[in-house]
PDB file of C-alpha atoms and ligand atoms in Angstrom:
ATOM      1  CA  UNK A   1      -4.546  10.972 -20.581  1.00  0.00           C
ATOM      2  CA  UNK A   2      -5.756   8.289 -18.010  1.00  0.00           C
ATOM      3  CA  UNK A   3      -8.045   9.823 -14.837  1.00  0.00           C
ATOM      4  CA  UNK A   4      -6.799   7.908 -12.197  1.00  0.00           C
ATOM      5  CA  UNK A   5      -9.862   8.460  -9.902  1.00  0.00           C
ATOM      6  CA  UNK A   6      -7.619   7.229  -6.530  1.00  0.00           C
ATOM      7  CA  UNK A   7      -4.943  10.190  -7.689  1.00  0.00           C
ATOM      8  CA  UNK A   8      -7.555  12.720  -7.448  1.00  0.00           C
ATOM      9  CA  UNK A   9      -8.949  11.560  -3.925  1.00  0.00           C
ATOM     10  CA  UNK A  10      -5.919  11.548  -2.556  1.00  0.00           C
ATOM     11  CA  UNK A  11      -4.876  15.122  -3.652  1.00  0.00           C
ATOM     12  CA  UNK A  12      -8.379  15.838  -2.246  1.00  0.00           C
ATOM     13  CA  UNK A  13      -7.565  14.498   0.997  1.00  0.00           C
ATOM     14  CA  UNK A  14      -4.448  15.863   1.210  1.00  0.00           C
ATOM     15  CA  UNK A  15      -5.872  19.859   0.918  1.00  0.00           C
ATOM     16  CA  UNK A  16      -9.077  19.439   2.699  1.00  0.00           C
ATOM     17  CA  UNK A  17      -8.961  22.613   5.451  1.00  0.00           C
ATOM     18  CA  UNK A  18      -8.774  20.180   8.509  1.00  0.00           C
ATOM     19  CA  UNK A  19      -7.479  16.907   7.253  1.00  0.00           C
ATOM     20  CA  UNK A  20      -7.091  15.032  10.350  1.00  0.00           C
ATOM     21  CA  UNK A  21     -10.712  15.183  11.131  1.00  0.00           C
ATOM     22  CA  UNK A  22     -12.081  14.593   7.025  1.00  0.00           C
ATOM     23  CA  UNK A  23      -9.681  11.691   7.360  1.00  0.00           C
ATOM     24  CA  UNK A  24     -11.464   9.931  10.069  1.00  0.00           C
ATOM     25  CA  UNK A  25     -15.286  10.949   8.820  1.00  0.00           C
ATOM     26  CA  UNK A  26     -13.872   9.438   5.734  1.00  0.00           C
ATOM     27  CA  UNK A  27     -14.152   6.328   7.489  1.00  0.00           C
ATOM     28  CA  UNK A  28     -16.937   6.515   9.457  1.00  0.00           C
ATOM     29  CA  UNK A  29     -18.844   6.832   6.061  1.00  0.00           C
ATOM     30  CA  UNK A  30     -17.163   4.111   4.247  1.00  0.00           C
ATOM     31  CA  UNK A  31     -17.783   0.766   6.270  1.00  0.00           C
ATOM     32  CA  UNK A  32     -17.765  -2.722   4.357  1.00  0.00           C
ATOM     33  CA  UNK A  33     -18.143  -6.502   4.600  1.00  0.00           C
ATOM     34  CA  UNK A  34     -15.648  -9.223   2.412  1.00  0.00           C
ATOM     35  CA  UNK A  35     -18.614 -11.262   3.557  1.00  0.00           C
ATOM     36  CA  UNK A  36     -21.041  -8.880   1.431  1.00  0.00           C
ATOM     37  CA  UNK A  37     -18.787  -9.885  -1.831  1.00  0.00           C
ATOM     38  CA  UNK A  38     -20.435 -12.355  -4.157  1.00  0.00           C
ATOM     39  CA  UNK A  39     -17.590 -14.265  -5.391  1.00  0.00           C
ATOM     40  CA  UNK A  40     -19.607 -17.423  -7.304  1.00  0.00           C
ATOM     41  CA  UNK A  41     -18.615 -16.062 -10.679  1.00  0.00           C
ATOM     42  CA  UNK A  42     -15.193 -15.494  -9.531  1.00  0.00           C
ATOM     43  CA  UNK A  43     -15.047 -19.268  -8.939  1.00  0.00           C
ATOM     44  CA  UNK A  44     -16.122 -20.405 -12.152  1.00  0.00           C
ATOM     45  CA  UNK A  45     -13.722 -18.366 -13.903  1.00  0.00           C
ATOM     46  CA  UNK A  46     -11.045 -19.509 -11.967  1.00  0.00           C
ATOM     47  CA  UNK A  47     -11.316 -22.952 -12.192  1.00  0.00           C
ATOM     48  CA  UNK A  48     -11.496 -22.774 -16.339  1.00  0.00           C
ATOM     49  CA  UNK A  49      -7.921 -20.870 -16.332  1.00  0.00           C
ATOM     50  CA  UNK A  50      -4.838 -22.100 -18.055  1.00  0.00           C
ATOM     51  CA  UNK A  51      -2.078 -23.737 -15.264  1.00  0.00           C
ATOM     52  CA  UNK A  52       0.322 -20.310 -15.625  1.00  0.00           C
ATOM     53  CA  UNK A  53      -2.551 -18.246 -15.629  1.00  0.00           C
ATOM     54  CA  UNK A  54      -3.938 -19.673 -12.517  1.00  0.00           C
ATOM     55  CA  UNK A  55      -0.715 -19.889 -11.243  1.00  0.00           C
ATOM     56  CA  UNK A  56       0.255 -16.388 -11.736  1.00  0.00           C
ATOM     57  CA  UNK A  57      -3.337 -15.179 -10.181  1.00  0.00           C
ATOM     58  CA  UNK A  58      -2.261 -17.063  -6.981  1.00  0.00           C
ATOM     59  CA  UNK A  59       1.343 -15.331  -6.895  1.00  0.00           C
ATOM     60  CA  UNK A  60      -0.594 -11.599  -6.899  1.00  0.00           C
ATOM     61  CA  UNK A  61      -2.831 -13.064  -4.164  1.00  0.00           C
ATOM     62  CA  UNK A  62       0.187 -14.484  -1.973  1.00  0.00           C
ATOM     63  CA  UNK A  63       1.634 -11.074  -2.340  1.00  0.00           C
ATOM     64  CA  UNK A  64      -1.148  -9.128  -1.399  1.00  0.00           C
ATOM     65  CA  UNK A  65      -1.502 -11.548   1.442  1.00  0.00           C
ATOM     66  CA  UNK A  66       1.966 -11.168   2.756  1.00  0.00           C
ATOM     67  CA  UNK A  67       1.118  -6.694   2.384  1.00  0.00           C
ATOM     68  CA  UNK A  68      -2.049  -6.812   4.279  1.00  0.00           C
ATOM     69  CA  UNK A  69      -0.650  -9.266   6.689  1.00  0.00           C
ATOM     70  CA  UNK A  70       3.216  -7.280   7.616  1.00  0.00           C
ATOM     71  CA  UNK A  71       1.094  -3.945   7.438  1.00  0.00           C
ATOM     72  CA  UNK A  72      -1.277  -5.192   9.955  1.00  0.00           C
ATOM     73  CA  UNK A  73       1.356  -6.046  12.380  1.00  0.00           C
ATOM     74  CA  UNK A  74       3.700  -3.211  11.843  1.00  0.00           C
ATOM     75  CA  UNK A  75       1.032  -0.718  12.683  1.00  0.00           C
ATOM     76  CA  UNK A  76       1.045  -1.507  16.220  1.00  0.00           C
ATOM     77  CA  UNK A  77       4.570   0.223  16.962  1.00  0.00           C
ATOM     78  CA  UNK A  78       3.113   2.861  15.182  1.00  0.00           C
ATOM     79  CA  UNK A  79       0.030   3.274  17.608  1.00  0.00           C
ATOM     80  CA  UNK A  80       2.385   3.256  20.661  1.00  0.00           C
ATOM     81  CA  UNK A  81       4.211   5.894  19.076  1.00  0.00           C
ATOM     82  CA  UNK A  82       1.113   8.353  17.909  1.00  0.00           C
ATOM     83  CA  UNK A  83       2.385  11.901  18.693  1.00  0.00           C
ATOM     84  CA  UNK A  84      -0.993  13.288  19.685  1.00  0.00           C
ATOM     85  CA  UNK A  85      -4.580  11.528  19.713  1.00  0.00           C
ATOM     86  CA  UNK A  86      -5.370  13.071  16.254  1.00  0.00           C
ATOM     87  CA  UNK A  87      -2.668   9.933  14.700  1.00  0.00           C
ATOM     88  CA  UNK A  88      -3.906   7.981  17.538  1.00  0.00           C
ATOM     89  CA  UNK A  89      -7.704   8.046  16.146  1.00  0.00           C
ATOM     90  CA  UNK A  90      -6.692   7.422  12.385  1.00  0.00           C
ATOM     91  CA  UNK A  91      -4.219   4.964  12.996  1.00  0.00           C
ATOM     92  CA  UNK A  92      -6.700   2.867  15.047  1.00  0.00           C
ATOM     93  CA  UNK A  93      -9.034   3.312  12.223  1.00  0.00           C
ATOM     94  CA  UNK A  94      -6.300   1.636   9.647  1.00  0.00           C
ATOM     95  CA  UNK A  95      -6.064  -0.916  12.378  1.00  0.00           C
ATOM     96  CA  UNK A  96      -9.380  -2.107  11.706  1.00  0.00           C
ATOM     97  CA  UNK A  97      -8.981  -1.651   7.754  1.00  0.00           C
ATOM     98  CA  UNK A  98      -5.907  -3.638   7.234  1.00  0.00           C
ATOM     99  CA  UNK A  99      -7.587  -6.487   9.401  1.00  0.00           C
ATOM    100  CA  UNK A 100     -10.420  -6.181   6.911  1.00  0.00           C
ATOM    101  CA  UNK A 101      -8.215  -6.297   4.333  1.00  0.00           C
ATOM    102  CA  UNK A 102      -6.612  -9.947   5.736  1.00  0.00           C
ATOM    103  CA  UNK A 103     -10.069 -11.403   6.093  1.00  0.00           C
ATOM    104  CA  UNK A 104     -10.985 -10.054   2.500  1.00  0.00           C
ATOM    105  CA  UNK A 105      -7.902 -12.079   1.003  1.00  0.00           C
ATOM    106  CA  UNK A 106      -8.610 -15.028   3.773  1.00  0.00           C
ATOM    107  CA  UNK A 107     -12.097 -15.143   1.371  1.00  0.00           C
ATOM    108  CA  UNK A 108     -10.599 -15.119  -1.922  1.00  0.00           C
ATOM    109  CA  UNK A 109      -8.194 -17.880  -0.991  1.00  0.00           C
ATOM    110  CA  UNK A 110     -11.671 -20.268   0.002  1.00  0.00           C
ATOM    111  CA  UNK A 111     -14.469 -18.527  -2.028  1.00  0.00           C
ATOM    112  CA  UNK A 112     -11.935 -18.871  -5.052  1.00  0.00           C
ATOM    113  CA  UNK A 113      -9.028 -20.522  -5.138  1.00  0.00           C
ATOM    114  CA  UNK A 114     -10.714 -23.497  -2.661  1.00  0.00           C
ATOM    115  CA  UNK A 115      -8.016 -23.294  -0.217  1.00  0.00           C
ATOM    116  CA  UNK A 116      -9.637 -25.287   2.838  1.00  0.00           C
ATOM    117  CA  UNK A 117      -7.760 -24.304   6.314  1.00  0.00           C
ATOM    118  CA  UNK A 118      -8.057 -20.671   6.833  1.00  0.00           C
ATOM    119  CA  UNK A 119      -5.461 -18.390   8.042  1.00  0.00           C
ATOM    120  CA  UNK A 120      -2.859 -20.989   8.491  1.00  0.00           C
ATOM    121  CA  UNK A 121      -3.277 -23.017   5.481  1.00  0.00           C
ATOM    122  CA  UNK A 122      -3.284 -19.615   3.575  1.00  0.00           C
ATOM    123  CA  UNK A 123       0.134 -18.257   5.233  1.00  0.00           C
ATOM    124  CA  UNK A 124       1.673 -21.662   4.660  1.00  0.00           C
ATOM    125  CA  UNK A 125       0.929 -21.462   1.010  1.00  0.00           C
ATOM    126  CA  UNK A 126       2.362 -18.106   0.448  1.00  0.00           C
ATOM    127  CA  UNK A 127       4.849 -18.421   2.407  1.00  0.00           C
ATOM    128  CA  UNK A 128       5.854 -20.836   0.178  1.00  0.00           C
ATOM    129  CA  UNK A 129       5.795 -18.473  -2.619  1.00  0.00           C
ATOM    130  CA  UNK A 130       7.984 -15.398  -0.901  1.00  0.00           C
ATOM    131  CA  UNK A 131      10.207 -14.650  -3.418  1.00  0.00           C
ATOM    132  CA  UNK A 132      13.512 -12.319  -2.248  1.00  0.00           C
ATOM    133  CA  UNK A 133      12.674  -9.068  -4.081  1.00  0.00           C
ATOM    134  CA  UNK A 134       9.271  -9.366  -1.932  1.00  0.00           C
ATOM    135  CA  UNK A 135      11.112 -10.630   1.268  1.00  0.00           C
ATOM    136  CA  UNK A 136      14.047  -7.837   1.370  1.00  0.00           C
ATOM    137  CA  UNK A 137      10.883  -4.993   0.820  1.00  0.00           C
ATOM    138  CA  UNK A 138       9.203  -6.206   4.197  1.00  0.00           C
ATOM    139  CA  UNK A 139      12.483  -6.499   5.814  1.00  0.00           C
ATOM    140  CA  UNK A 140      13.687  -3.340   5.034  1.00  0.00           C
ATOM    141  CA  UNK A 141      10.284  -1.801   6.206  1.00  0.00           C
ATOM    142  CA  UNK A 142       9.979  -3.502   9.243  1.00  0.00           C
ATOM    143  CA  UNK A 143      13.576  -2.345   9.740  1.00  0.00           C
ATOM    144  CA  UNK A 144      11.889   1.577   9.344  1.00  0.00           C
ATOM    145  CA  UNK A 145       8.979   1.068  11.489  1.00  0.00           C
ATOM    146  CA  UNK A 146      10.377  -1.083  14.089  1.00  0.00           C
ATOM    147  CA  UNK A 147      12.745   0.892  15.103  1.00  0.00           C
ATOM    148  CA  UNK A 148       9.948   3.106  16.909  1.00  0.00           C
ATOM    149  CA  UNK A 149       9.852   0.147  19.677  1.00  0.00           C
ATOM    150  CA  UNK A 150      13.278   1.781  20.809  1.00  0.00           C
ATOM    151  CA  UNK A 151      12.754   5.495  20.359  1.00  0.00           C
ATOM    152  CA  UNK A 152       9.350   6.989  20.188  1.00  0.00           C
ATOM    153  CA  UNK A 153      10.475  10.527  19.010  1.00  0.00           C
ATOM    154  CA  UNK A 154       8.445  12.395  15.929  1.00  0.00           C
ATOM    155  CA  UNK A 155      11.683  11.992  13.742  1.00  0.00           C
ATOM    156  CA  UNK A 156      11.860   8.223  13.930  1.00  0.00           C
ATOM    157  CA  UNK A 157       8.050   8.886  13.358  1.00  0.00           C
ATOM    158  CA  UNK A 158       8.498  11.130  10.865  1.00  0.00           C
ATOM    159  CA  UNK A 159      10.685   8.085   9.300  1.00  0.00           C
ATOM    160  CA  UNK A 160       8.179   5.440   9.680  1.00  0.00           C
ATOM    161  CA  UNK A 161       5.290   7.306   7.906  1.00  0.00           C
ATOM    162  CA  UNK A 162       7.416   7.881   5.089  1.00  0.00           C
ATOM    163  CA  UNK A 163       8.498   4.359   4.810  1.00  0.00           C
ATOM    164  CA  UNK A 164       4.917   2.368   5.011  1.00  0.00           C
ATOM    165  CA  UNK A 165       2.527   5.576   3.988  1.00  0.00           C
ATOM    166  CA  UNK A 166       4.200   6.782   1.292  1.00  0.00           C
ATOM    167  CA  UNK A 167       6.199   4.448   0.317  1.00  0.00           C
ATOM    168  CA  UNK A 168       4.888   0.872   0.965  1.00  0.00           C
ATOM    169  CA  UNK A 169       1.116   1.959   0.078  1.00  0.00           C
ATOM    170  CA  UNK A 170       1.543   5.051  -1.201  1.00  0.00           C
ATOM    171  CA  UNK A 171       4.453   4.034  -3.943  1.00  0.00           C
ATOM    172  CA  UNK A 172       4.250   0.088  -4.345  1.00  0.00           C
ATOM    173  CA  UNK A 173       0.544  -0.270  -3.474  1.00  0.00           C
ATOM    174  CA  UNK A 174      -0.842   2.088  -5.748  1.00  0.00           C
ATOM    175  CA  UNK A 175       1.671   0.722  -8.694  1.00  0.00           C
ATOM    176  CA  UNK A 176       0.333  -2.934  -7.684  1.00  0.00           C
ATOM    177  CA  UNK A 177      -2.830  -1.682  -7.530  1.00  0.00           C
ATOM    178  CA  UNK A 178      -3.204  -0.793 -10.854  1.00  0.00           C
ATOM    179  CA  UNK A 179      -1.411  -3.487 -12.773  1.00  0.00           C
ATOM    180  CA  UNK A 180      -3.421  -5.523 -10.986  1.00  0.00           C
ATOM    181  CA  UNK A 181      -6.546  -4.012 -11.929  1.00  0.00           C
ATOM    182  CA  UNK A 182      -5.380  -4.338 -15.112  1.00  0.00           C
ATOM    183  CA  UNK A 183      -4.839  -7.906 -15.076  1.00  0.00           C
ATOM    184  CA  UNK A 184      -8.253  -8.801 -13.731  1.00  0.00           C
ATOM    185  CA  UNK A 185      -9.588  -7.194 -16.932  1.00  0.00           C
ATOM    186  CA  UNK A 186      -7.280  -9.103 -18.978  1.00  0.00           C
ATOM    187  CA  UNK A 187      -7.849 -12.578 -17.977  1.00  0.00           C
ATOM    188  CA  UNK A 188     -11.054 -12.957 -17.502  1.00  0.00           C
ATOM    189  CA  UNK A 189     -14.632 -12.125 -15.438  1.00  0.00           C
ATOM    190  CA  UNK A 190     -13.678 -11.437 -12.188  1.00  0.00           C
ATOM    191  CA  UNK A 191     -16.471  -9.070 -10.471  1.00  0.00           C
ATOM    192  CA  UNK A 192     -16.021 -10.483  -7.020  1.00  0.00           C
ATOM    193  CA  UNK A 193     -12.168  -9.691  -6.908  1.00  0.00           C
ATOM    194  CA  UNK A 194     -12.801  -5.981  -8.853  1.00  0.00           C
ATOM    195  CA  UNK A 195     -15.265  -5.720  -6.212  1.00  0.00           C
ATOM    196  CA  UNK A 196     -13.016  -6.631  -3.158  1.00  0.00           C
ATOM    197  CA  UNK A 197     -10.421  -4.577  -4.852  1.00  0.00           C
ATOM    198  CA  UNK A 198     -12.163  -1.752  -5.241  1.00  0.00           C
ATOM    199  CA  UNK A 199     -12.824  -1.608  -1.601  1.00  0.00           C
ATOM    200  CA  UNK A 200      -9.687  -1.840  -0.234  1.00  0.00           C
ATOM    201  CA  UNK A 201      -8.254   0.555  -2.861  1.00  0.00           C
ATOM    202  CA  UNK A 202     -10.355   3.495  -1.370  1.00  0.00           C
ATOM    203  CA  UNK A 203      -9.370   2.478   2.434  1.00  0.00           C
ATOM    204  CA  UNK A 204      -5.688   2.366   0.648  1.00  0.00           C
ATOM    205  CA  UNK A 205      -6.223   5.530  -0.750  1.00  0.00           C
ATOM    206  CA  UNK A 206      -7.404   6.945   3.122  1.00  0.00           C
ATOM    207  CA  UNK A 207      -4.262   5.271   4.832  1.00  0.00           C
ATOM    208  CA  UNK A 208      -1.921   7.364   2.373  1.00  0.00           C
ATOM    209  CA  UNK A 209      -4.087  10.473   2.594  1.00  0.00           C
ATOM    210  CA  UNK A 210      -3.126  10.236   6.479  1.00  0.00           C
ATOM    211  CA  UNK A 211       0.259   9.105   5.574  1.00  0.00           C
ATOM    212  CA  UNK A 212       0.703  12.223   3.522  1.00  0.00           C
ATOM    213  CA  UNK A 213      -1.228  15.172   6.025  1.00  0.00           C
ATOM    214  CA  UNK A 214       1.192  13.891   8.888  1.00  0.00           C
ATOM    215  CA  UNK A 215       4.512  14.476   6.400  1.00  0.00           C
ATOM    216  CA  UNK A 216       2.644  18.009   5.156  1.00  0.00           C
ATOM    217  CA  UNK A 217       2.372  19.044   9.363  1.00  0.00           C
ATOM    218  CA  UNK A 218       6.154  18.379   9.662  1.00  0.00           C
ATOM    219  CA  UNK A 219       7.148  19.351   6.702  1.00  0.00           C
ATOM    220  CA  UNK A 220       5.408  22.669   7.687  1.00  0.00           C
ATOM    221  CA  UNK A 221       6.445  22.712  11.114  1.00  0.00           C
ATOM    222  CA  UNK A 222      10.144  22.207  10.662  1.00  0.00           C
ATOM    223  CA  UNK A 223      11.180  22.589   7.782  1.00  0.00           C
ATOM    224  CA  UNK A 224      14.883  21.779   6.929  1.00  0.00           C
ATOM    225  CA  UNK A 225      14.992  18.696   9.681  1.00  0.00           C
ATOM    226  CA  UNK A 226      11.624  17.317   8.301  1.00  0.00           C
ATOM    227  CA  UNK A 227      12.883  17.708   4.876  1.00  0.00           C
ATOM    228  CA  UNK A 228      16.234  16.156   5.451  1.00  0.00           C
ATOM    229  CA  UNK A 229      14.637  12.663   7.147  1.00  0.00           C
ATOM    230  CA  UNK A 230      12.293  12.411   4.254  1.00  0.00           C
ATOM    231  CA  UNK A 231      15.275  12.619   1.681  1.00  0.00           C
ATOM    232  CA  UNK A 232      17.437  10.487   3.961  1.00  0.00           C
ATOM    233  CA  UNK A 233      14.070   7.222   3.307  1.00  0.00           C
ATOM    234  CA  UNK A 234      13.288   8.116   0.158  1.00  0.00           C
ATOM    235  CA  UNK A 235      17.070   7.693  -1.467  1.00  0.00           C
ATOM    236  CA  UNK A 236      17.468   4.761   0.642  1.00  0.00           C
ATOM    237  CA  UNK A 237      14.749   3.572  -0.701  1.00  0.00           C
ATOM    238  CA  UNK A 238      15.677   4.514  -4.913  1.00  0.00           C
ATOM    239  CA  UNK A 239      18.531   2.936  -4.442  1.00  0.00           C
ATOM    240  CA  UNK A 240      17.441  -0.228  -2.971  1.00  0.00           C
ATOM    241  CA  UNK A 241      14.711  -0.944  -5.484  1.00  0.00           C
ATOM    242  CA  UNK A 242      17.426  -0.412  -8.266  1.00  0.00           C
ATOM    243  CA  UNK A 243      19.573  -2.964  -6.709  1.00  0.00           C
ATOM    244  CA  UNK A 244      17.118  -5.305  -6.091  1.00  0.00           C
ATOM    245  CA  UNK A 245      16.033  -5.248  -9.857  1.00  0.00           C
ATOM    246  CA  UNK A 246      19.460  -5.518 -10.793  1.00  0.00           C
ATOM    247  CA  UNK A 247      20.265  -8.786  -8.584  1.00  0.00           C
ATOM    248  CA  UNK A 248      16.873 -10.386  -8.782  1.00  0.00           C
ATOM    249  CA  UNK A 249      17.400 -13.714 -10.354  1.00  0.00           C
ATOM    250  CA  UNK A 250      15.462 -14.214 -14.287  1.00  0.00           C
ATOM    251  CA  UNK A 251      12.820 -16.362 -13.064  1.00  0.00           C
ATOM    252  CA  UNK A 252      11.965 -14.483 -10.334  1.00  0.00           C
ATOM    253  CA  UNK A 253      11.315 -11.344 -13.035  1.00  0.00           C
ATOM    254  CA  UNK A 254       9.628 -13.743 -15.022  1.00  0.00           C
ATOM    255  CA  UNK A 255       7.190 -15.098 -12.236  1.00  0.00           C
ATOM    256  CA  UNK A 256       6.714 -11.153 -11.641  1.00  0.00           C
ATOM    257  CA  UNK A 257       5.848 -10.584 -15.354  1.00  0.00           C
ATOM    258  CA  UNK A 258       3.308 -13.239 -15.943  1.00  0.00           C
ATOM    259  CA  UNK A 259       2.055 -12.523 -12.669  1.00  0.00           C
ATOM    260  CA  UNK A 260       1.312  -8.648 -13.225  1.00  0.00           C
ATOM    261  CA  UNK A 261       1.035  -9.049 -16.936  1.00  0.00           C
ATOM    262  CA  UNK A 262       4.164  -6.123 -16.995  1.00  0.00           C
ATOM    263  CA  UNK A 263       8.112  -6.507 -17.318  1.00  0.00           C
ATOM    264  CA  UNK A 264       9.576  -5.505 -13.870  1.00  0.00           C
ATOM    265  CA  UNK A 265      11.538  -2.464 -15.163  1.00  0.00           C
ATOM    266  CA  UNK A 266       8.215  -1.502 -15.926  1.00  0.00           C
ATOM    267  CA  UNK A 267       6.967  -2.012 -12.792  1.00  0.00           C
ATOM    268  CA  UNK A 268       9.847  -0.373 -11.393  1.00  0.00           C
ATOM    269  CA  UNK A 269       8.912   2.636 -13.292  1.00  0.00           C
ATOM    270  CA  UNK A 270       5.306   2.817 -11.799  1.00  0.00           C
ATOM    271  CA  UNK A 271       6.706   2.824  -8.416  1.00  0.00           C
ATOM    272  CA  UNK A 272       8.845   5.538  -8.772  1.00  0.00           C
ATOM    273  CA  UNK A 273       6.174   7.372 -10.704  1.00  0.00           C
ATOM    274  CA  UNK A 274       3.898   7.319  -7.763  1.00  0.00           C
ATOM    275  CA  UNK A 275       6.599   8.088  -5.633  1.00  0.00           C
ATOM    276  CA  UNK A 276       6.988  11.297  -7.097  1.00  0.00           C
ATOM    277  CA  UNK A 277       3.052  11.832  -7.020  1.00  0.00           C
ATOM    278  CA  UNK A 278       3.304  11.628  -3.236  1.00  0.00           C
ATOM    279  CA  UNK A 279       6.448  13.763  -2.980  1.00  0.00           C
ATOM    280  CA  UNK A 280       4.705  16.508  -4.532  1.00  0.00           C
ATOM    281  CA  UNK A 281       1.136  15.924  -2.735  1.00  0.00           C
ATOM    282  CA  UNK A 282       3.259  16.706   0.619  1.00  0.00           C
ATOM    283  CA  UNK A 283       4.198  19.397  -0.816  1.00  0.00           C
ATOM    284  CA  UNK A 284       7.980  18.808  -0.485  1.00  0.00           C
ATOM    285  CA  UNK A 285       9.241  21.021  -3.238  1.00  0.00           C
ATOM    286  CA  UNK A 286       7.412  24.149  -1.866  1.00  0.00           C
ATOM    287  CA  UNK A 287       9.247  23.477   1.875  1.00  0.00           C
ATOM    288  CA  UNK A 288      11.368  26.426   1.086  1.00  0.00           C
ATOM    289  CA  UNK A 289      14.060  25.197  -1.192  1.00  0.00           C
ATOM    290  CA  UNK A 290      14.080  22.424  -4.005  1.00  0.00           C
ATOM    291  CA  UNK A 291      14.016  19.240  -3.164  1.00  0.00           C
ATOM    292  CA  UNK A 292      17.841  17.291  -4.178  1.00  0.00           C
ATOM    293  CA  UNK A 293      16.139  14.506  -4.607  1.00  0.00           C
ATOM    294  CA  UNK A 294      16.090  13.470  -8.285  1.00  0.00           C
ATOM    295  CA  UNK A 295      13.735  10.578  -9.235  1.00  0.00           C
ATOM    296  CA  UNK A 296      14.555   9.531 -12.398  1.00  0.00           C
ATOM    297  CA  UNK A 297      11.810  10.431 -15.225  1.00  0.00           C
TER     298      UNK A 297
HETATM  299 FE1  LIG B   1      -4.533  -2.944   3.260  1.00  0.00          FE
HETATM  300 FE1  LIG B   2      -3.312   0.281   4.044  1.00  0.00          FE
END
């Protein structure tokens, strides 16, 4: 069976006696520079790929691009919106990371793929390349989270945290995350990216641990209500994804496959496999009844 090293953190984080506070001495301890990354090697190897190799190396890029870039933005409601200054603190934390996280891609993009033009060159070039599985995700979570400009209650909170923390990072992340880790590996030497990747990863890992001790707190606190609003997010959310696999045109799954170096179905699969990972790290089976939500295996 496969350690997955980021699993075990994040059950870490999520038990630790006073997880607020390990959450923000977890960063404090774990500060780092894209500009640090060597990405020479990187280079090389990318210029002697195939065209749909290269090609499909750009498409994971323009996709992360487009998730560091929407979760940078949409944390902002989120700040306004911090119930006490414990989510205030962390939250400003993941400010800084996901900004990181842009300039770290912003790198790859010249370091690597020679893209001259910075921020908007890069944004006009994936842009470009938004497919609609990738489009309807962001607009149904900036649907979640943006609804906290109009109410600032804990439930629409409560709502918000399940949609980007455990969902958006915690769910699709991590599943992208891997296969792309995996495809690295497969395509060539790419220690620059693995390094960048690796970096991000354990801030990703962080923003899902806080994520996940908010949900716990509720779920804790209030049982039934808390339990109800995560249910109410996380179906919406099954039965999206299913129809968006369903309707998503065949070269659209194809770009996806070559891309991630997985059919989609199977990338489906991963998400809803993490998804379950973070339904049980919150604890959400032990909230005093069952949970009626049933993921499929
Ligand atoms: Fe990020
Ligand atoms: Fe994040």
């Amino acid at each position: 069976m496969r350690v997955d090293r980021g699993e075990v953190q994040i059950q870490e984080l999520a038990e630790e006696p006073r997880p607020f506070r390990a959450l923000y001495e977890h960063w404090e301890r774990h500060q780092w520079s894209p500009f640090a990354i060597d990405f020479s090697t990187d280079a090389a190897s990318f210029a002697a790929l195939d065209e749909p190799t290269r090609e499909g190396l750009v498409l994971v890029f323009a996709h992360r691009f487009h998730a560091e870039f929407n979760v940078a933005a949409l944390l902002a409601p989120f700040l306004l919106a911090a119930p006490d200054y414990e989510m205030q603190l962390l939250l400003a934390t993941q400010v800084a990371d996901e900004h990181r996280h842009i300039e770290s891609v912003l790198r790859v993009y010249s370091d690597v793929f020679a893209v001259e033009g910075g921020i908007a060159a890069v944004k006009a070039l994936a842009d470009a390349q938004l497919d609609p599985v990738a489009a309807a995700l962001y607009g149904a979570l900036d649907g979640v989270v943006r609804a906290l400009e109009a109410s600032r209650d804990e439930d629409s909170f409560l709502k918000a945290i399940v949609a980007y923390h455990l969902i958006a990072e915690g769910s699709i992340g991590r599943a992208n995350q891997n296969f792309v880790a995996a495809q690295f590996e497969r395509i060539g030497l790419f220690p620059g990216l693995r390094e960048a990747q690796r970096l991000a990863v354990r801030d990703e890992v962080r923003h899902i641990g806080i994520g996940i001790s908010y949900a716990r707190r509720r779920l804790t606190r209030d049982g039934a209500r808390a339990r109800a609003l995560i249910e109410e997010i996380v179906e919406g959310f099954q039965a999206f994804g299913d129809s968006l696999l369903e309707d998503a045109a065949a070269d659209v799954l194809d770009d996806f496959a070559r891309a991630y170096g997985a059919e989609p179905a199977m990338l489906w699969a991963e998400v809803l496999h993490q998804l379950r990972l973070r339904l049980r790290s919150i604890g959400f089976s032990h909230a005093g009844r069952e949970s009626s939500i049933t993921l499929r295996p």
